[in-house]
mmCIF file with all atom_site columns, C-alpha atoms in Angstrom:
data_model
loop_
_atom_site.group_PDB
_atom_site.id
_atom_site.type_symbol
_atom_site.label_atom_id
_atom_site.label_alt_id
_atom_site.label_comp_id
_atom_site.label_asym_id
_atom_site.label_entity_id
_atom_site.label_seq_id
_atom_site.pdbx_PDB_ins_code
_atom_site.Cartn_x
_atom_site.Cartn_y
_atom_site.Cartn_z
_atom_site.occupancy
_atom_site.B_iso_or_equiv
_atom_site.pdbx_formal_charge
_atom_site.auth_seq_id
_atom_site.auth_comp_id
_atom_site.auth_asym_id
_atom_site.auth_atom_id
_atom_site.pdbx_PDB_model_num
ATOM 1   C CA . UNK A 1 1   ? -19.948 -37.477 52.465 1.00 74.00 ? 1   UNK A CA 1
ATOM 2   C CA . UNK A 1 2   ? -16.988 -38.350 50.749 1.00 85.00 ? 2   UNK A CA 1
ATOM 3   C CA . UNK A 1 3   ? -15.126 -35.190 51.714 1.00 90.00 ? 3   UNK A CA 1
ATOM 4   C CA . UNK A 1 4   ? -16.020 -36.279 55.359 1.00 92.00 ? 4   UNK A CA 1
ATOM 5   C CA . UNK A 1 5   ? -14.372 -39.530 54.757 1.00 91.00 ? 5   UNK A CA 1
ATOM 6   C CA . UNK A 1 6   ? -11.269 -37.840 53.069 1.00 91.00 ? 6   UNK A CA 1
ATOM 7   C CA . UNK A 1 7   ? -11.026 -35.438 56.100 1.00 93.00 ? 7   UNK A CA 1
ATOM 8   C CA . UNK A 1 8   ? -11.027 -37.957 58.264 1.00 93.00 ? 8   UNK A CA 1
ATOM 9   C CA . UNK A 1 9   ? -8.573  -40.149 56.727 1.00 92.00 ? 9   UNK A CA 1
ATOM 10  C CA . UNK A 1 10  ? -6.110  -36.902 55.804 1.00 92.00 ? 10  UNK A CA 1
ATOM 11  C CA . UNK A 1 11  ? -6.282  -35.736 60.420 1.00 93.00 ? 11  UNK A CA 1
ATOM 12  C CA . UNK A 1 12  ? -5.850  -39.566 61.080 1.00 94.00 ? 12  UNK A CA 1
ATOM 13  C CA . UNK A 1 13  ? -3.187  -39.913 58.552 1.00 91.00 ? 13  UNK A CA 1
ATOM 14  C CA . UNK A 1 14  ? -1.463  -36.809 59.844 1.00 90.00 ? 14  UNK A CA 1
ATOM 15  C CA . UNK A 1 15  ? -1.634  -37.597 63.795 1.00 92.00 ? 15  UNK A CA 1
ATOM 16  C CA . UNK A 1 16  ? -0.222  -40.815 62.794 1.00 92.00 ? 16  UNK A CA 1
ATOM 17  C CA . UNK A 1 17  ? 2.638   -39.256 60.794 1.00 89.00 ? 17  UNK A CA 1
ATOM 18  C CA . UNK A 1 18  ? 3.007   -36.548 64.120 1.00 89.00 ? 18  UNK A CA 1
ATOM 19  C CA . UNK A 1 19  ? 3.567   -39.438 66.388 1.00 91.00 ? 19  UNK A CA 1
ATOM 20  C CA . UNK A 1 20  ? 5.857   -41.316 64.027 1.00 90.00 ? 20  UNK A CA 1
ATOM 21  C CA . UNK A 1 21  ? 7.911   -38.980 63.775 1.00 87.00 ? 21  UNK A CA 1
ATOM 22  C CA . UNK A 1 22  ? 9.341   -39.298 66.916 1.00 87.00 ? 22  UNK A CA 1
ATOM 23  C CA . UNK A 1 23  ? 10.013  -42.871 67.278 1.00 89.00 ? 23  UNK A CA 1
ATOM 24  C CA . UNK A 1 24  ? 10.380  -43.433 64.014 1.00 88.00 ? 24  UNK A CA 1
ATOM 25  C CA . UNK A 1 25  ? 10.708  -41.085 61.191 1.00 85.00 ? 25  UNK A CA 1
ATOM 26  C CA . UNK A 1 26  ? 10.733  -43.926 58.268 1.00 87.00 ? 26  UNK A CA 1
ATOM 27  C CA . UNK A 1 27  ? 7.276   -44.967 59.155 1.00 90.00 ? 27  UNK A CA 1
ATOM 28  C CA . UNK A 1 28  ? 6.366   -41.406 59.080 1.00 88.00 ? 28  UNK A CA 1
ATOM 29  C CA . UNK A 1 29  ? 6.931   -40.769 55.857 1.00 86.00 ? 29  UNK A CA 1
ATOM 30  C CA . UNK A 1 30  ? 5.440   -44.423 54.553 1.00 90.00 ? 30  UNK A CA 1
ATOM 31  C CA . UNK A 1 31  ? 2.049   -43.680 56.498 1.00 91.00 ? 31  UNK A CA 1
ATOM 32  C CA . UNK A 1 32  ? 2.133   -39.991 54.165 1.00 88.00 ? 32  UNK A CA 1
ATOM 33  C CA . UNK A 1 33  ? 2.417   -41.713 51.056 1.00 87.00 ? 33  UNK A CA 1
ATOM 34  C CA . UNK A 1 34  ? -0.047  -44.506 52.186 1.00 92.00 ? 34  UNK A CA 1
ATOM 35  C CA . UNK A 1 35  ? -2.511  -41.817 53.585 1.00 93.00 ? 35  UNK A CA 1
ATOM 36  C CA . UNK A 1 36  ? -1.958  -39.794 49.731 1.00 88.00 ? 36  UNK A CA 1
ATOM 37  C CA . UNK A 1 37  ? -2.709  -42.979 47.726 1.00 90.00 ? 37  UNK A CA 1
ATOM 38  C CA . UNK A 1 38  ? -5.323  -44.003 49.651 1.00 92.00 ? 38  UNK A CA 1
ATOM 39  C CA . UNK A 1 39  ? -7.317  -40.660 49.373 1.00 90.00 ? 39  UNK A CA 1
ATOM 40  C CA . UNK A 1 40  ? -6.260  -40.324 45.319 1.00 87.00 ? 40  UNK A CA 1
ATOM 41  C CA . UNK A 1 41  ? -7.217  -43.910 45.349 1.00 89.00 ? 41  UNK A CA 1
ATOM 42  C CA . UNK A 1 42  ? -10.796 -42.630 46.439 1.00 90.00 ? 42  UNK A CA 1
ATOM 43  C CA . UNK A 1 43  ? -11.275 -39.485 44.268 1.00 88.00 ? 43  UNK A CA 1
ATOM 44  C CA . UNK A 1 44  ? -11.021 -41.725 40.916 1.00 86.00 ? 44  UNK A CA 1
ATOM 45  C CA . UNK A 1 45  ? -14.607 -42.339 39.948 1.00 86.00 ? 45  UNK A CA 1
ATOM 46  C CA . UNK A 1 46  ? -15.508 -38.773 40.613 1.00 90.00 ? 46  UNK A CA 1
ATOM 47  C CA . UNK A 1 47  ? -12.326 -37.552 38.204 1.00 88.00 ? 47  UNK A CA 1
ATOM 48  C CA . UNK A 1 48  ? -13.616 -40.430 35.712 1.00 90.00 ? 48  UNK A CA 1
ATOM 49  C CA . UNK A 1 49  ? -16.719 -38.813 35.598 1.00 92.00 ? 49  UNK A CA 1
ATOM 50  C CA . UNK A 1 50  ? -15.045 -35.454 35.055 1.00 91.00 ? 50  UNK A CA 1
ATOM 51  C CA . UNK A 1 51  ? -13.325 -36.775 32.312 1.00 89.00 ? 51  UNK A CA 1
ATOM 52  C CA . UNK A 1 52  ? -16.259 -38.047 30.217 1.00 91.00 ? 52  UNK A CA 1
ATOM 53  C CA . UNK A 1 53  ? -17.932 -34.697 30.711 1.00 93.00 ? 53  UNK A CA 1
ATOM 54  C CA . UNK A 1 54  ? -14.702 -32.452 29.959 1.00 90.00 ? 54  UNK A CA 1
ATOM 55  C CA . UNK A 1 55  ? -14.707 -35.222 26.826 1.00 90.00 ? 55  UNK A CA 1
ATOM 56  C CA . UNK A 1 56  ? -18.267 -34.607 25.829 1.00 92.00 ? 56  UNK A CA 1
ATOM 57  C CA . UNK A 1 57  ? -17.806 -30.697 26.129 1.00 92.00 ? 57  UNK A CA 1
ATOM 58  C CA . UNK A 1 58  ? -14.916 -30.486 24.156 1.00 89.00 ? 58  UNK A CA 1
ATOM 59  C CA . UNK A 1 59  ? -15.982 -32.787 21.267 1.00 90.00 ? 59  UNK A CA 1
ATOM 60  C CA . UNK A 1 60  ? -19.666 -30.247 21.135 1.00 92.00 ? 60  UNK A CA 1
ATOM 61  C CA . UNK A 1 61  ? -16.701 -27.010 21.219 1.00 90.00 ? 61  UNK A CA 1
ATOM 62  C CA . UNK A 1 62  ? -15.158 -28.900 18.293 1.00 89.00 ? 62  UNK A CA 1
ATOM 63  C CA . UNK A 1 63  ? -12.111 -29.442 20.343 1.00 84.00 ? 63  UNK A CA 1
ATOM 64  C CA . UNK A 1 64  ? -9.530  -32.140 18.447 1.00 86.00 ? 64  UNK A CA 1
ATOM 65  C CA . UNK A 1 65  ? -8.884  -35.268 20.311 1.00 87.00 ? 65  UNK A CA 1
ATOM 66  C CA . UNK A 1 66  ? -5.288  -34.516 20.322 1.00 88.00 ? 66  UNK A CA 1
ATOM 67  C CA . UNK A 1 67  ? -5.358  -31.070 21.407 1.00 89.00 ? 67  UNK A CA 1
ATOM 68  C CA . UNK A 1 68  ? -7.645  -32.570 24.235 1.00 89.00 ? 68  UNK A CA 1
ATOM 69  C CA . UNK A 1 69  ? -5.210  -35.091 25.316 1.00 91.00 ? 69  UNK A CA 1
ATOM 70  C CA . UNK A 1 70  ? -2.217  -32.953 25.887 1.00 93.00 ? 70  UNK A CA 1
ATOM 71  C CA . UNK A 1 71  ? -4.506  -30.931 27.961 1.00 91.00 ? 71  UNK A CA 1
ATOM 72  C CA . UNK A 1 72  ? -4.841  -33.919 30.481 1.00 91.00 ? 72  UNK A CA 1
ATOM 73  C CA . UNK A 1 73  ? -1.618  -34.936 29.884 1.00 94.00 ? 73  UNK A CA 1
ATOM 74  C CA . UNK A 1 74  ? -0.390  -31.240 31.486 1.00 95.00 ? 74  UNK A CA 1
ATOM 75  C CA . UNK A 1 75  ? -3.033  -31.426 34.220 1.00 93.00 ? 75  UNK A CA 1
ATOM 76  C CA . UNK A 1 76  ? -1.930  -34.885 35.340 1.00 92.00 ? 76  UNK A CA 1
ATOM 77  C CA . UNK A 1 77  ? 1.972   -34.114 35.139 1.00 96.00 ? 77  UNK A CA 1
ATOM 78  C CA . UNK A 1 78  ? 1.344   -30.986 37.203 1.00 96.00 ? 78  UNK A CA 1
ATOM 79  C CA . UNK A 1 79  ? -0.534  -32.769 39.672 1.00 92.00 ? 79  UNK A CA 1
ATOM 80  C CA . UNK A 1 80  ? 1.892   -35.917 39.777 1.00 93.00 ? 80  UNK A CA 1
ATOM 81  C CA . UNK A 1 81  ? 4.676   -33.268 40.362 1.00 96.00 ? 81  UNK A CA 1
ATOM 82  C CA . UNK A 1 82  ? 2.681   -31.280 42.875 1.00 95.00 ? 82  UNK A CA 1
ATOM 83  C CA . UNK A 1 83  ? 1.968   -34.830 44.740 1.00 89.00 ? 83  UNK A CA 1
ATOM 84  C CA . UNK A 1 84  ? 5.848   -35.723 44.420 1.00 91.00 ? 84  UNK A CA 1
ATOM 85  C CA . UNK A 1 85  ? 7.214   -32.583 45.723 1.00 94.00 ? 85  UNK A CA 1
ATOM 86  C CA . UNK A 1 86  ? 5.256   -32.017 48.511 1.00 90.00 ? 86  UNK A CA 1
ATOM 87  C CA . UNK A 1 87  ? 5.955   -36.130 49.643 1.00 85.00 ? 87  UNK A CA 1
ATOM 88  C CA . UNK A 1 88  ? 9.519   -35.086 49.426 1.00 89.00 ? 88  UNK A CA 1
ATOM 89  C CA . UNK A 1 89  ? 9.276   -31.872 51.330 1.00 90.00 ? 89  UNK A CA 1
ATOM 90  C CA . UNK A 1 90  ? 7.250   -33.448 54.236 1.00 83.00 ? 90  UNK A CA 1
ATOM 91  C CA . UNK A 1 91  ? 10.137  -35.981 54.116 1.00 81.00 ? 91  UNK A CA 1
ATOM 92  C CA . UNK A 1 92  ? 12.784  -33.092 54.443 1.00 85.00 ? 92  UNK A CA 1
ATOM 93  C CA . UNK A 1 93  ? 14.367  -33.079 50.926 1.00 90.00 ? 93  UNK A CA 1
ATOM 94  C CA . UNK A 1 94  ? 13.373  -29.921 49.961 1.00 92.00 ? 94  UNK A CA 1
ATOM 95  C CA . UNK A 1 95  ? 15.987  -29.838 46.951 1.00 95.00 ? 95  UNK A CA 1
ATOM 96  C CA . UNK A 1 96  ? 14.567  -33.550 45.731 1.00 95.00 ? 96  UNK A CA 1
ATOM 97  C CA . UNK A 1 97  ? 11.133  -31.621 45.934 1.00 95.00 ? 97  UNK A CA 1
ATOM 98  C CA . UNK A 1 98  ? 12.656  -28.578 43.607 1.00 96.00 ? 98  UNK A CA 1
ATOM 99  C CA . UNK A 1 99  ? 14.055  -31.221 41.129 1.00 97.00 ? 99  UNK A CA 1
ATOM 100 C CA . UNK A 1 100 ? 10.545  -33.052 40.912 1.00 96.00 ? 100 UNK A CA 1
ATOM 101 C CA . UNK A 1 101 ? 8.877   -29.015 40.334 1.00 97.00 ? 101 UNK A CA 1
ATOM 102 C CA . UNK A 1 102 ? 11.170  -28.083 37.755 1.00 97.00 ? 102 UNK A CA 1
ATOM 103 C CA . UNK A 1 103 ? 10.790  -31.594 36.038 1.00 97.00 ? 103 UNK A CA 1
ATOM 104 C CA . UNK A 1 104 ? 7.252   -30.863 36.092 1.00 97.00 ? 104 UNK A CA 1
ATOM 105 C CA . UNK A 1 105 ? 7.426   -27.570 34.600 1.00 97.00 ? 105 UNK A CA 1
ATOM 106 C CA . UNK A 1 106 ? 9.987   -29.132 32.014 1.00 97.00 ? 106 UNK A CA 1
ATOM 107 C CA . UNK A 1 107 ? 7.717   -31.633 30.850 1.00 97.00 ? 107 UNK A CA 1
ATOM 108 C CA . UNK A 1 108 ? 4.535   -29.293 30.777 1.00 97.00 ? 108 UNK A CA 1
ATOM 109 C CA . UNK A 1 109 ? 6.583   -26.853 28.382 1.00 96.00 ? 109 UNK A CA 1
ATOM 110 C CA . UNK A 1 110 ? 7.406   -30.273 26.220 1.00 96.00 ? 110 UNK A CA 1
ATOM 111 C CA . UNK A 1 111 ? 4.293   -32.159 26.179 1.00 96.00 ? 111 UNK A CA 1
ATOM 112 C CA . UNK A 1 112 ? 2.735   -28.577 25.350 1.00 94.00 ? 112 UNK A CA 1
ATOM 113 C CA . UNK A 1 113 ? 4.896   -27.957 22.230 1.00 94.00 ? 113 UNK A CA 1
ATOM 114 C CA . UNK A 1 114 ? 2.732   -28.625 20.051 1.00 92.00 ? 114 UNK A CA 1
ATOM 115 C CA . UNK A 1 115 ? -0.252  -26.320 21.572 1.00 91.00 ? 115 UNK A CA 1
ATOM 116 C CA . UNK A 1 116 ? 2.716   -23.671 21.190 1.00 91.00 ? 116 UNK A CA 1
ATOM 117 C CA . UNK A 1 117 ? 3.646   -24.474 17.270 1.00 91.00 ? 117 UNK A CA 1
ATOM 118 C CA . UNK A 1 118 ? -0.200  -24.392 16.307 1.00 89.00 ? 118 UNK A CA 1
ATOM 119 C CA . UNK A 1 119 ? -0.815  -21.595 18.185 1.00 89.00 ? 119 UNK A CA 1
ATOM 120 C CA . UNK A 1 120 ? 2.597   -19.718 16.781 1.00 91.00 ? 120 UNK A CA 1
ATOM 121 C CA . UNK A 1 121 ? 1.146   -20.753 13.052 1.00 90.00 ? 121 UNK A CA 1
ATOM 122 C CA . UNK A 1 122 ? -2.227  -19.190 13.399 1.00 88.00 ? 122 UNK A CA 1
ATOM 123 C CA . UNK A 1 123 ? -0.188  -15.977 14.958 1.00 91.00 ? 123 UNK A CA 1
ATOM 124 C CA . UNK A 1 124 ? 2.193   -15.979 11.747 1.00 90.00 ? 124 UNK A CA 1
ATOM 125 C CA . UNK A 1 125 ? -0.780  -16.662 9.237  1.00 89.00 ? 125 UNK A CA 1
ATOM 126 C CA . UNK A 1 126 ? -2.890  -13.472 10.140 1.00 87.00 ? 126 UNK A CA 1
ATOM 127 C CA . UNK A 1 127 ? 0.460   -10.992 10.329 1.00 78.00 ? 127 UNK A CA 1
#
């Protein structure tokens, strides 16, 4: 059912957007944004619950909490980027969108330095 809703909500949002377009393009890309948050807004309990279980199976795999965290961390940045980019390509600022991708990929490769280090010291410890 809730796909249904989100369906619906992602053709209306986009007819809307088709029609704006024309007579106005600023509205256009308003109703996009407003048509994205209002679908994320709806997918947050299900990604809460997600969370808790992704939570629950790391901490039985023995997972650390921080390990864990930079994990979301990457997931959310990519998505936020992903989100970002395509708003900015629908808008017509296709370079904007590249600057938004490679910031993503930038801050993936920081926030998952210190995956990298660990996993670089286990690598140097067994040769």
């Amino acid at each position: 059912m809730e796909m249904a809703k989100i369906f619906g909500v992602g053709m209306i949002g986009t007819l809307l957007c088709i029609v704006l377009q024309k007579q106005n393009p600023q509205f256009a890309i308003v109703t996009a944004f407003l048509t994205g948050i209002l679908i994320l807004s709806w997918i947050f309990t299900p990604l809460s619950n997600l969370l808790h279980q992704l939570r629950d199976m790391a901490a039985q795999a023995g997972v650390e909490d921080r390990y864990f965290a930079i994990i979301l961390k990457v997931i959310g940045i990519a998505y936020l980027a992903q989100f970002g980019a395509q708003l900015c390509t629908d808008a017509g600022e296709g370079a904007v969108a590249a600057k938004i991708e490679l910031a993503g990929k930038v801050l993936i490769m920081a926030v998952s330095a210190p995956i990298l280090a660990e996993l670089l010291q286990v690598i140097v410890t067994l040769v």
